[in-house]
PDB file of C-alpha atoms in Angstrom:
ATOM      1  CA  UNK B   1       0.795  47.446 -61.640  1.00 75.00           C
ATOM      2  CA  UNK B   2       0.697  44.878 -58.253  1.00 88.00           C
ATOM      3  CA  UNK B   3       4.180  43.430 -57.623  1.00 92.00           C
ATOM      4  CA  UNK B   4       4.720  40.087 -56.161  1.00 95.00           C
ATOM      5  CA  UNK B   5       7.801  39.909 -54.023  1.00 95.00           C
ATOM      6  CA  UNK B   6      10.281  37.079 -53.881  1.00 96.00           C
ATOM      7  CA  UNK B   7      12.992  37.699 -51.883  1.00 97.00           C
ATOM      8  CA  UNK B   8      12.444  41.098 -49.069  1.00 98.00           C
ATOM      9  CA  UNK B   9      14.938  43.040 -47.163  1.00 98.00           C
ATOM     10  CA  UNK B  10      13.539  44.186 -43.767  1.00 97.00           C
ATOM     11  CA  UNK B  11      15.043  46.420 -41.820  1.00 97.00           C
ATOM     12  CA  UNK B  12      14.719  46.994 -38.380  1.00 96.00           C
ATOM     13  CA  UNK B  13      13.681  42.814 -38.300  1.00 95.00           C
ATOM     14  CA  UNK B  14      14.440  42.323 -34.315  1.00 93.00           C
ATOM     15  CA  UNK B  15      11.868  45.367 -33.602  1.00 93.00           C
ATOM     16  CA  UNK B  16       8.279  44.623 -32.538  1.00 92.00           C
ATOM     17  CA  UNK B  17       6.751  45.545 -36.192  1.00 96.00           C
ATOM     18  CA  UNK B  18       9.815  44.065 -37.852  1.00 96.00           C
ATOM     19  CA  UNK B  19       8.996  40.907 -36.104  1.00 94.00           C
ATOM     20  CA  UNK B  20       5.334  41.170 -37.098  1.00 95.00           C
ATOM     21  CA  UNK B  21       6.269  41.158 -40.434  1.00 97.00           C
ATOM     22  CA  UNK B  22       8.849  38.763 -40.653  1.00 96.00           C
ATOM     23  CA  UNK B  23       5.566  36.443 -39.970  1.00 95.00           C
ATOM     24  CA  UNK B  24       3.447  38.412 -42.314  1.00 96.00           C
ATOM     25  CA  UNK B  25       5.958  37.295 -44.988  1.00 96.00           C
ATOM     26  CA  UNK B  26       6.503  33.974 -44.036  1.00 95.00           C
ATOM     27  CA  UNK B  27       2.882  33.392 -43.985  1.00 96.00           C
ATOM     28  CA  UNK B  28       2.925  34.474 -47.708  1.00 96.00           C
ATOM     29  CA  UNK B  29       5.760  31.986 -48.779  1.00 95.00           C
ATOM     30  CA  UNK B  30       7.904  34.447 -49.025  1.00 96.00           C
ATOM     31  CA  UNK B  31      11.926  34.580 -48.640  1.00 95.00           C
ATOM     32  CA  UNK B  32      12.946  37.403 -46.477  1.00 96.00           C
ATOM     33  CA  UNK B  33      16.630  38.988 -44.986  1.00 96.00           C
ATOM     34  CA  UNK B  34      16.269  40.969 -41.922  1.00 96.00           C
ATOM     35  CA  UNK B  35      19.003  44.298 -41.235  1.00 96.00           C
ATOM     36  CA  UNK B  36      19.274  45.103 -37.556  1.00 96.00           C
ATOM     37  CA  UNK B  37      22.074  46.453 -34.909  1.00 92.00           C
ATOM     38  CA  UNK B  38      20.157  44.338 -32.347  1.00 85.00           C
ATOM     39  CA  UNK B  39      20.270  39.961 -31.916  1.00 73.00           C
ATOM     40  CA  UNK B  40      16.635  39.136 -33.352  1.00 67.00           C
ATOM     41  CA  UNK B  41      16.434  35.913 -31.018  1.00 65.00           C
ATOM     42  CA  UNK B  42      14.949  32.834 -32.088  1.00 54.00           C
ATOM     43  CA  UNK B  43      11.567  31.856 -34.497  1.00 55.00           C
ATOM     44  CA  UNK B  44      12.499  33.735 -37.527  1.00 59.00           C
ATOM     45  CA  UNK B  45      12.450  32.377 -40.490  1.00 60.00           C
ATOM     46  CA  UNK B  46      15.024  35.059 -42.071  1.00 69.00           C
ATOM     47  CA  UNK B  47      18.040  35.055 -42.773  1.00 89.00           C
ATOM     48  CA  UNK B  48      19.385  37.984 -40.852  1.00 92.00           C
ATOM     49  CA  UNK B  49      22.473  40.811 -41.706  1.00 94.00           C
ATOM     50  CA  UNK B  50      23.864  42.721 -38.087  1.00 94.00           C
ATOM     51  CA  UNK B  51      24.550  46.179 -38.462  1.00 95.00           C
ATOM     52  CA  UNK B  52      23.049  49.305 -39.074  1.00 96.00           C
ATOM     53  CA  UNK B  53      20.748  50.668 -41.730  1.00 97.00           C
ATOM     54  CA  UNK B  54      22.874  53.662 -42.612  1.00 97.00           C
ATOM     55  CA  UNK B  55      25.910  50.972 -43.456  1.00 97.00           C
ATOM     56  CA  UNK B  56      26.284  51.433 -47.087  1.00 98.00           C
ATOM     57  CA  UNK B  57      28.476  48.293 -47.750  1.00 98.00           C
ATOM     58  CA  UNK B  58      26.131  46.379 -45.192  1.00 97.00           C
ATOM     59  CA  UNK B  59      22.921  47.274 -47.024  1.00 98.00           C
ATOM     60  CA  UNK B  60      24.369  46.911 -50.482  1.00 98.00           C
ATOM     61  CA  UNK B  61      25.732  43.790 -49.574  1.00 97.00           C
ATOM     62  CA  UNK B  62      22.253  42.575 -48.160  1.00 97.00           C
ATOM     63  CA  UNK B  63      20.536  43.764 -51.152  1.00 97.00           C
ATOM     64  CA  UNK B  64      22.089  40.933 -52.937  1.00 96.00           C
ATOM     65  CA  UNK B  65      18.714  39.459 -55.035  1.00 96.00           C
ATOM     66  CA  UNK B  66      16.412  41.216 -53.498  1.00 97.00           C
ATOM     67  CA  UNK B  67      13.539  42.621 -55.337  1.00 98.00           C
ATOM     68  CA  UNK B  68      11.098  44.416 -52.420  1.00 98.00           C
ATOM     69  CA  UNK B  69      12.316  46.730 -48.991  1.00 98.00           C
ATOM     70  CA  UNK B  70      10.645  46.630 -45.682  1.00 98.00           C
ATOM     71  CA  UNK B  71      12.352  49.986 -44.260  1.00 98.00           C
ATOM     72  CA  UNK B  72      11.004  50.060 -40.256  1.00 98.00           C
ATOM     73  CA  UNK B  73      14.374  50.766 -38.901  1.00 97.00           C
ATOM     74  CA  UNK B  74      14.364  53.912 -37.306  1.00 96.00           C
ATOM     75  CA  UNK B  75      14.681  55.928 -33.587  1.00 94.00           C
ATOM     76  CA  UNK B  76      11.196  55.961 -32.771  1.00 92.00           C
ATOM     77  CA  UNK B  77      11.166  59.124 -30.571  1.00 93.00           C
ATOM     78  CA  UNK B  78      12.992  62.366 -29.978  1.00 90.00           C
ATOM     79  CA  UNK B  79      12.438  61.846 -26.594  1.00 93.00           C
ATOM     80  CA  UNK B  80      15.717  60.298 -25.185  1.00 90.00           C
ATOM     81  CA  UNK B  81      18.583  60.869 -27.640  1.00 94.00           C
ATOM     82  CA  UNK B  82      20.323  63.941 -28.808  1.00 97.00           C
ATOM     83  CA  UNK B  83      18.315  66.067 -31.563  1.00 96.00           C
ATOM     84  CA  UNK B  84      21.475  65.682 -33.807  1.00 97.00           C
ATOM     85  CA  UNK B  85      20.972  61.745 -33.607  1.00 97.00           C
ATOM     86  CA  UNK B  86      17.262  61.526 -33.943  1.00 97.00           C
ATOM     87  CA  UNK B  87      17.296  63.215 -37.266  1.00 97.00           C
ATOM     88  CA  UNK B  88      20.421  62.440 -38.435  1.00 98.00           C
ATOM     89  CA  UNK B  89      20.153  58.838 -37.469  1.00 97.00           C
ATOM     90  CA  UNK B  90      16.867  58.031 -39.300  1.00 97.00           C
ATOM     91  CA  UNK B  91      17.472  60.482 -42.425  1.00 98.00           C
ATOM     92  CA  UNK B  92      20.417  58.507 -42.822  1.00 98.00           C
ATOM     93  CA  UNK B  93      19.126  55.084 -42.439  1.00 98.00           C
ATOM     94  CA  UNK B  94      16.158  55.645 -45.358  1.00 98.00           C
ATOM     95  CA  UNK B  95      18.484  57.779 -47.682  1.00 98.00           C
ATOM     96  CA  UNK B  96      21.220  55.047 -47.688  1.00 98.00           C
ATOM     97  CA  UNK B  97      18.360  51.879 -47.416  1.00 98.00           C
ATOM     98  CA  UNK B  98      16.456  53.912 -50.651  1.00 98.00           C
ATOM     99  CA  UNK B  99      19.616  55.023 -52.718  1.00 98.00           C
ATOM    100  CA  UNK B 100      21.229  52.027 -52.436  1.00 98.00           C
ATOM    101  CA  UNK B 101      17.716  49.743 -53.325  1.00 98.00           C
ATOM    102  CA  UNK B 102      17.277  52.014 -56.154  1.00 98.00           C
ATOM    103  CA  UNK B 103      20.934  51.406 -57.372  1.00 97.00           C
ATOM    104  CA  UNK B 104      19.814  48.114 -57.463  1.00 98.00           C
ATOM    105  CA  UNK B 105      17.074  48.493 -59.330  1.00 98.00           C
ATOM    106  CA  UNK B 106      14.715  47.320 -57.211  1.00 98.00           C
ATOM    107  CA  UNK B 107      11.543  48.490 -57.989  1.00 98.00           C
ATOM    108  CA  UNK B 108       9.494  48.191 -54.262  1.00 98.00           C
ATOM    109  CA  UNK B 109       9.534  49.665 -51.258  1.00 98.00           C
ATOM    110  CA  UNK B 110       8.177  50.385 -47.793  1.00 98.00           C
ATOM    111  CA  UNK B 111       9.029  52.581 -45.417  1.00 98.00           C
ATOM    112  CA  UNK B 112       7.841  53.161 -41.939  1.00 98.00           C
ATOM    113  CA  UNK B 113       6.333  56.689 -41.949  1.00 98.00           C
ATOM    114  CA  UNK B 114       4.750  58.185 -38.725  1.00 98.00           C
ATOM    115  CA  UNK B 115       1.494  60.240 -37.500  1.00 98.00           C
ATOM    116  CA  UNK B 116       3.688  61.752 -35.722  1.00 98.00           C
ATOM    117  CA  UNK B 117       4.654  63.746 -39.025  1.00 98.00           C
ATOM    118  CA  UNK B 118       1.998  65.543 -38.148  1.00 98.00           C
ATOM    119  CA  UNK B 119       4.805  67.424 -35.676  1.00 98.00           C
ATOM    120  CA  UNK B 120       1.339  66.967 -33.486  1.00 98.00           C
ATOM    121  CA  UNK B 121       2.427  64.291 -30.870  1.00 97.00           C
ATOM    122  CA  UNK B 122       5.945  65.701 -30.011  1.00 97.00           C
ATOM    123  CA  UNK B 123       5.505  69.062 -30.745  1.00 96.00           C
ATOM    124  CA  UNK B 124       4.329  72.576 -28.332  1.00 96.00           C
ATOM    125  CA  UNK B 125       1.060  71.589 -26.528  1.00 93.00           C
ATOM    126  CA  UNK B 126      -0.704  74.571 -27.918  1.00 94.00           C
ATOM    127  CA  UNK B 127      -0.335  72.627 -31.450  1.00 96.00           C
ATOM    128  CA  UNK B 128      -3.774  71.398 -33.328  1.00 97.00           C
ATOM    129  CA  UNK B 129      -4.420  70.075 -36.613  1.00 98.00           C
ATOM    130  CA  UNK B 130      -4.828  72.334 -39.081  1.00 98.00           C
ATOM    131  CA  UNK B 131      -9.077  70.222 -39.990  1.00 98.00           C
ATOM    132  CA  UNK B 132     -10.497  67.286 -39.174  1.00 98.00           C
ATOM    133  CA  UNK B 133     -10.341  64.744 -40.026  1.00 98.00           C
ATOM    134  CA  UNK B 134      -6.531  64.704 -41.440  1.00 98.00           C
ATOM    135  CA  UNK B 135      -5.528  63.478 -44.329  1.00 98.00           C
ATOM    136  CA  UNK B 136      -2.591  63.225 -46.610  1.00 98.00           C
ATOM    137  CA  UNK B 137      -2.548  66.727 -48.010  1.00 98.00           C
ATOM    138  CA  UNK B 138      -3.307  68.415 -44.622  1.00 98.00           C
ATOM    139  CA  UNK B 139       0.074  70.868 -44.208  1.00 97.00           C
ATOM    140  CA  UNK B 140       2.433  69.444 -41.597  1.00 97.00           C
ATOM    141  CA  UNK B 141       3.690  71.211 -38.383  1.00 97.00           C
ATOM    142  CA  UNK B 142       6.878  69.595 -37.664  1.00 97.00           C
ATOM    143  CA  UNK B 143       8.741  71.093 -34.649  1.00 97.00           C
ATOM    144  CA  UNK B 144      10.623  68.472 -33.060  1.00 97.00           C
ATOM    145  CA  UNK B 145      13.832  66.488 -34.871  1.00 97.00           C
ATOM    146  CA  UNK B 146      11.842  62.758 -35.068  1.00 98.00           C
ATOM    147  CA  UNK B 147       9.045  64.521 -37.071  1.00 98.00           C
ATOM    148  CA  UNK B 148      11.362  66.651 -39.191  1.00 98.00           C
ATOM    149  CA  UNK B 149      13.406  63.476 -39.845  1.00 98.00           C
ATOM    150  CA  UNK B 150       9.575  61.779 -41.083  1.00 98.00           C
ATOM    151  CA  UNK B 151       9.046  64.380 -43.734  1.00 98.00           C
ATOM    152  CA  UNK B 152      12.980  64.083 -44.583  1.00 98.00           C
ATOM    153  CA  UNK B 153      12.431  60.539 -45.401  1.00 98.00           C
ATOM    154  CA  UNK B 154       8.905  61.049 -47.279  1.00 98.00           C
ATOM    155  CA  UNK B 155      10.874  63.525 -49.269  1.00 98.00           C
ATOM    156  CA  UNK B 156      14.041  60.858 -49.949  1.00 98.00           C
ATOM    157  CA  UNK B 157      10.816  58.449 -51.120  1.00 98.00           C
ATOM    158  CA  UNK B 158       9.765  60.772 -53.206  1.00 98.00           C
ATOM    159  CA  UNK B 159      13.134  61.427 -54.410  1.00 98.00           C
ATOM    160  CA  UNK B 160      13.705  58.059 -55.589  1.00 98.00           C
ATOM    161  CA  UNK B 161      10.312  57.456 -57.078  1.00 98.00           C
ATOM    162  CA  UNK B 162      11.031  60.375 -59.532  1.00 98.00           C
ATOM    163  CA  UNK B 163      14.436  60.066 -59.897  1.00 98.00           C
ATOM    164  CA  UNK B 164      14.565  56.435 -60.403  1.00 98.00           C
ATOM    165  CA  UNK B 165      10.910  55.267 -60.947  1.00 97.00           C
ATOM    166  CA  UNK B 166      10.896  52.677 -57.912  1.00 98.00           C
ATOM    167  CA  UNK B 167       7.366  53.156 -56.196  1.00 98.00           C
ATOM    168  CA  UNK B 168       7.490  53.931 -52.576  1.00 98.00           C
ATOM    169  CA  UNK B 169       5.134  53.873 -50.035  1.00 98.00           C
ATOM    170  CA  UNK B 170       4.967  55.467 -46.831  1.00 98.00           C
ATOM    171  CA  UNK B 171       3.065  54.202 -44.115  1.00 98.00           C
ATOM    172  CA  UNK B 172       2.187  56.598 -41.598  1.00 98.00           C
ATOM    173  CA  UNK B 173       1.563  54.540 -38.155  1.00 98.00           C
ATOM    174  CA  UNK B 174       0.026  55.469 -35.280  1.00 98.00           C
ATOM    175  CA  UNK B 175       0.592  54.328 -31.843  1.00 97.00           C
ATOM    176  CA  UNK B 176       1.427  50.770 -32.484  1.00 97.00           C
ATOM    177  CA  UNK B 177       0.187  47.448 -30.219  1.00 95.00           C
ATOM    178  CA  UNK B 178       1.270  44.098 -29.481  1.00 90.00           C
ATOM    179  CA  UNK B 179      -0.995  40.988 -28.599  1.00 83.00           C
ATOM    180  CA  UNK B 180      -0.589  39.885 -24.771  1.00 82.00           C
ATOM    181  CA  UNK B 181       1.018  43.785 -24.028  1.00 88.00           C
ATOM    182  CA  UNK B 182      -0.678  46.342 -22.248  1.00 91.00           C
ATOM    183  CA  UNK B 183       0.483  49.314 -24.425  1.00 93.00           C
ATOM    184  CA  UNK B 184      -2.954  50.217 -26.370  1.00 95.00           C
ATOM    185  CA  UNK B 185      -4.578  49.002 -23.223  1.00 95.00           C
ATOM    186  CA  UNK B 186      -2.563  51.649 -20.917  1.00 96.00           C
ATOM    187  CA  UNK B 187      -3.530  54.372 -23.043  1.00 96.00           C
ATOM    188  CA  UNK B 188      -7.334  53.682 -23.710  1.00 96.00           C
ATOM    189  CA  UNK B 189      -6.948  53.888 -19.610  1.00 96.00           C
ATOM    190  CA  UNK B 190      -5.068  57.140 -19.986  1.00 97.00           C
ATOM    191  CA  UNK B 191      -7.512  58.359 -21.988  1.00 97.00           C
ATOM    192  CA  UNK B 192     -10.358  57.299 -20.321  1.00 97.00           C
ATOM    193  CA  UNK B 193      -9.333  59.061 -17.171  1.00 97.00           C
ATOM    194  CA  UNK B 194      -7.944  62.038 -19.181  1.00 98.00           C
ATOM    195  CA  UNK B 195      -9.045  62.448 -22.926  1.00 98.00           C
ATOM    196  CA  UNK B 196      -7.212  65.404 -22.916  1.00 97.00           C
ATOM    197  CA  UNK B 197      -3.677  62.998 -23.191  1.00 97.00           C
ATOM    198  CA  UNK B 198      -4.736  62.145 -26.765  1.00 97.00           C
ATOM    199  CA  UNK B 199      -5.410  65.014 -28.458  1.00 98.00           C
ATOM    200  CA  UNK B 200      -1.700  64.911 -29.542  1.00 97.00           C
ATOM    201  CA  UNK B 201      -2.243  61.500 -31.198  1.00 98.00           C
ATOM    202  CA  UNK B 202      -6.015  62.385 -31.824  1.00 98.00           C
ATOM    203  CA  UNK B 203      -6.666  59.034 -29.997  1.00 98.00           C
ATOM    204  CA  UNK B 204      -5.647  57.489 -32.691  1.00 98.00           C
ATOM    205  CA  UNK B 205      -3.637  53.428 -32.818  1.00 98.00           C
ATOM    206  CA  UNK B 206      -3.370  50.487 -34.913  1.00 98.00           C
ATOM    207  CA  UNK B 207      -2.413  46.764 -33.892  1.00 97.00           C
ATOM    208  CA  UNK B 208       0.882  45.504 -34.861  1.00 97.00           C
ATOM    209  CA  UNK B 209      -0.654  42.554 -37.010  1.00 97.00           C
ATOM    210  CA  UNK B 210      -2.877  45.111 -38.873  1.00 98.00           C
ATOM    211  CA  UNK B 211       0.555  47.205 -39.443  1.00 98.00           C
ATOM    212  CA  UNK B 212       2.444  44.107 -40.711  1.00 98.00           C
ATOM    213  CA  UNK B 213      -0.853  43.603 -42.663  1.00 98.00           C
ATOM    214  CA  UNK B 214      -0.475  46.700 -44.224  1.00 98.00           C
ATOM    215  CA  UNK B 215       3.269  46.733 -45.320  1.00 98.00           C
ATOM    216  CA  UNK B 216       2.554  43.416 -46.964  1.00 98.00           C
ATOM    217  CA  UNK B 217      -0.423  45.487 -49.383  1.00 98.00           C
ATOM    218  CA  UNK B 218       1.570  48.471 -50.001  1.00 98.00           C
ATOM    219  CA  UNK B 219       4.278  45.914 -51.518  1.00 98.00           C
ATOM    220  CA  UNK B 220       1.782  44.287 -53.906  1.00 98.00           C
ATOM    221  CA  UNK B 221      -0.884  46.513 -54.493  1.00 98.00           C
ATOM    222  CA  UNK B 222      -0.929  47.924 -58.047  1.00 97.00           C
ATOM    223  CA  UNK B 223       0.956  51.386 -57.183  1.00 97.00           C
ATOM    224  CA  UNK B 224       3.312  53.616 -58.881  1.00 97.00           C
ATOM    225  CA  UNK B 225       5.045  57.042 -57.864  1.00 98.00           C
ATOM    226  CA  UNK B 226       5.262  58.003 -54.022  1.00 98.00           C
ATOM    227  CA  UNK B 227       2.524  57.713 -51.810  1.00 97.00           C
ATOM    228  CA  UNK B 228       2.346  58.303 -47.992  1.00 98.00           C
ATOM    229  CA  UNK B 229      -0.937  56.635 -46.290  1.00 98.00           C
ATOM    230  CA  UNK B 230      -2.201  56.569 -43.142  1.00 98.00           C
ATOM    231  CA  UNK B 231      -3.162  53.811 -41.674  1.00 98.00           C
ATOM    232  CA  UNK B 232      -5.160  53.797 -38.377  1.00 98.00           C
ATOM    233  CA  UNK B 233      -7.939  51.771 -37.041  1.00 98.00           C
ATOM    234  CA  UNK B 234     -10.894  53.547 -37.857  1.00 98.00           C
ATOM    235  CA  UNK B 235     -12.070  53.999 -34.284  1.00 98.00           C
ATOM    236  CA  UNK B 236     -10.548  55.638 -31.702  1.00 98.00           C
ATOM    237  CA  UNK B 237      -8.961  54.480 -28.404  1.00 97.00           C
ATOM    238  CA  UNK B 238     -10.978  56.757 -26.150  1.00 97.00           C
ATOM    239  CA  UNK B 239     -14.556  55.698 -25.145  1.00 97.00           C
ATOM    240  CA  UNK B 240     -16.091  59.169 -25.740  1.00 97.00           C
ATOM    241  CA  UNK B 241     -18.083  60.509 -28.834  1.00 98.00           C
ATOM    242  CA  UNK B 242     -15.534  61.956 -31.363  1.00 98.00           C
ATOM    243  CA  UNK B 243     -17.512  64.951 -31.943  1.00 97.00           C
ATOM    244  CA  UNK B 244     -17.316  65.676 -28.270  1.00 97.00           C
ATOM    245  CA  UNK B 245     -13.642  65.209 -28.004  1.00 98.00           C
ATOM    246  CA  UNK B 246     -13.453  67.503 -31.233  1.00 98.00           C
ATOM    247  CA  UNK B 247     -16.297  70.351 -29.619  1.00 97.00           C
ATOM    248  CA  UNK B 248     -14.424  70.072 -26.422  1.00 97.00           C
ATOM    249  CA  UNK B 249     -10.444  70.246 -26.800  1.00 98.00           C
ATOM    250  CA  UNK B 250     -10.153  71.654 -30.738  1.00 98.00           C
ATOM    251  CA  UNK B 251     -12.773  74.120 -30.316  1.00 96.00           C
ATOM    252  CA  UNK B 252     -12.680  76.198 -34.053  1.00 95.00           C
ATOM    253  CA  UNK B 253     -10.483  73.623 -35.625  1.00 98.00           C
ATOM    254  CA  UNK B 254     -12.202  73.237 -38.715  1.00 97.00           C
ATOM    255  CA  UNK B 255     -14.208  70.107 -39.385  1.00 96.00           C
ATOM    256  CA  UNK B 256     -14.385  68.685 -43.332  1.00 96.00           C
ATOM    257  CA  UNK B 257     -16.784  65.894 -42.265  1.00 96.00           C
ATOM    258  CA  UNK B 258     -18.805  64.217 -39.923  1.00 96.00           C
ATOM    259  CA  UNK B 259     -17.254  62.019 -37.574  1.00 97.00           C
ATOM    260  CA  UNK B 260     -20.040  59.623 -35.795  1.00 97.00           C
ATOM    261  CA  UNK B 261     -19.457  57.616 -33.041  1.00 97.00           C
ATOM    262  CA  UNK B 262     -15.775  56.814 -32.539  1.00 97.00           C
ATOM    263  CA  UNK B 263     -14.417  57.531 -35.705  1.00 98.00           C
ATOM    264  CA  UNK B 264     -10.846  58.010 -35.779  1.00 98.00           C
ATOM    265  CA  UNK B 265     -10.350  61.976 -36.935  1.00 98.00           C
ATOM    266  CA  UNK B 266      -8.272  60.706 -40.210  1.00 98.00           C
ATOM    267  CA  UNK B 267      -9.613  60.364 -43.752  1.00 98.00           C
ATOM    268  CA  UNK B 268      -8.674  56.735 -44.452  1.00 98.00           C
ATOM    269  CA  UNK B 269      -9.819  56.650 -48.022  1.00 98.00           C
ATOM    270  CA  UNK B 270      -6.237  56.658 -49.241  1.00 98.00           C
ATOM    271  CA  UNK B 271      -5.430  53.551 -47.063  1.00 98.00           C
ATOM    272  CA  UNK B 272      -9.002  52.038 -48.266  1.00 98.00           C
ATOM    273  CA  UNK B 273      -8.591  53.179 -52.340  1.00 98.00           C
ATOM    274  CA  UNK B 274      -4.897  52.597 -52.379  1.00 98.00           C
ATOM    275  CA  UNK B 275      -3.949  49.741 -50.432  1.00 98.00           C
ATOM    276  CA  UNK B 276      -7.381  47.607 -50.052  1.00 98.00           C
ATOM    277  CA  UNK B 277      -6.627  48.286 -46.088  1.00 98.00           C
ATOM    278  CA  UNK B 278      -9.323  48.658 -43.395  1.00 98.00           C
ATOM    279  CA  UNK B 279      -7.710  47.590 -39.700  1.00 98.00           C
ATOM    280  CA  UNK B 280      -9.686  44.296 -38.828  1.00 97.00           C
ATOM    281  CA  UNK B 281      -8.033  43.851 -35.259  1.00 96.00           C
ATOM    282  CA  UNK B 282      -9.721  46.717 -33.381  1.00 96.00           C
ATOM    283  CA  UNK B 283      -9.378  46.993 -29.732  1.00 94.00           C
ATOM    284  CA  UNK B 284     -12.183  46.323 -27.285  1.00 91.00           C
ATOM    285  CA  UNK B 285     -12.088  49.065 -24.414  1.00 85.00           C
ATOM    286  CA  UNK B 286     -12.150  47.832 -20.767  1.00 63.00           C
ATOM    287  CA  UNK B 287     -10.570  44.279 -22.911  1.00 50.00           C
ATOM    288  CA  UNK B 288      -6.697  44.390 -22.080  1.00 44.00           C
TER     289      UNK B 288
END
């Protein structure tokens, strides 16, 4: 059944996304408490809990009437901390943020899942998908610790969902973007010059507000169980045919479907089906 939320614990608030959806609450009317280690500034209209997501007492404690989580608190890449740390760090976070909600009993959640489950982005550069265009089911290839820690926390979702009956949704993101940044502008560049850069991600992204969008509609949509999603823009950020990046740099990857134009290599029928989500800020290439 769809779940309106009253009061929401967001972790991870003084991020980018956590930010994003701080507004994407408030513009709903609804009350929200924000978990981070870092000051969140000025402009929110949270109230807002310092510490970390793995805190037990600090997230029990913040839980305090709260009937929906907003779990985006995480290390975002294995990139520039210790192995240990990457998957340690965000396993811990969503175990302890899930357990504890659950203890609770409250019965909504969503966390901040990753394409880079996939193990694609961060892992060997001889890696490919196992089809296009990905979905949900497709097997994962995890072989770096940020990935491994994504399916860990799927798994602690799904863990809680059966154990507990909370529904939990993962949100697989892509490359995120901000308004008035130059990140999704930077790559569209990269790939431009270089398709080749993007097979990792399969040129995929997603603006922020279209994220925020879709955390608010996988905490009210009429869900049950566990249910990972991706959720991309449905075009891609290169400025080539797909089916020529596809012919060209995953020659005999499999293809389940036609993919005209642009279109994003991921089955986004779960997203669509599920959550009511199609991405409705898509980005305009050579438009910064």
């Amino acid at each position: 059944m769809s779940h309106q939320p009253s009061r929401v614990l967001v972790t991870g608030a003084a991020g980018r996304l956590g930010r994003a959806v701080l507004r994407e609450l408030a513009d709903h009317g609804v009350s929200a408490i924000g978990l981070d280690r870092a000051d969140p500034g000025t402009g929110h209209t949270a109230d807002f809990v310092h510490g970390d997501a793995s805190d037990v007492d600090l997230v029990r404690s913040a839980l305090s009437g709260v009937d929906t989580v907003i779990h985006l608190a995480a290390i975002p890449t294995p990139e520039f901390l210790p192995p240990a740390e990457v998957f340690v760090g965000n396993a811990a976070a969503t175990f302890v943020v899930l357990d504890e909600a659950a203890r609770a009993g409250v019965p909504r959640a969503v966390i901040a899942s990753s394409f880079s489950i996939t193990g694609l982005p961060f892992g060997p550069p001889s890696l490919r998908p196992p089809h296009v265009p990905i979905d949900e089911s497709s097997p994962l290839q995890a072989a770096d610790p940020y990935a491994l820690s994504k399916q860990a926390d799927e798994a602690t979702a799904a863990m809680v969902a059966r154990r507990d009956g909370m529904t939990v949704t993962p949100l697989r993101f892509p490359l995120l973007g901000w308004p008035g940044e130059t990140n999704l502008a930077d790559h569209a560049a990269l790939y431009t010059r270089d398709p080749a850069a993007g097979i990792s991600h399969l040129w995929t992204y997603l603006d922020s507000r279209d994220a925020a969008r879709a955390c608010w509609l996988a905490a009210t949509a009429p869900l049950s169980g566990c249910n990972p999603v991706f959720v991309t823009a449905p075009d891609t950020l290169a400025p080539y045919p797909t089916q020529e990046l596809v012919e060209r740099f995953l020659p005999g990857v499999p293809r389940r479907a036609p993919l005209p134009g642009r279109a994003v290599p991921v089955d986004l029928t779960a997203a669509r089906t599920l959550l009511g989500f199609t991405a409705e800020h898509l980005f305009a290439l050579g438009v910064a």
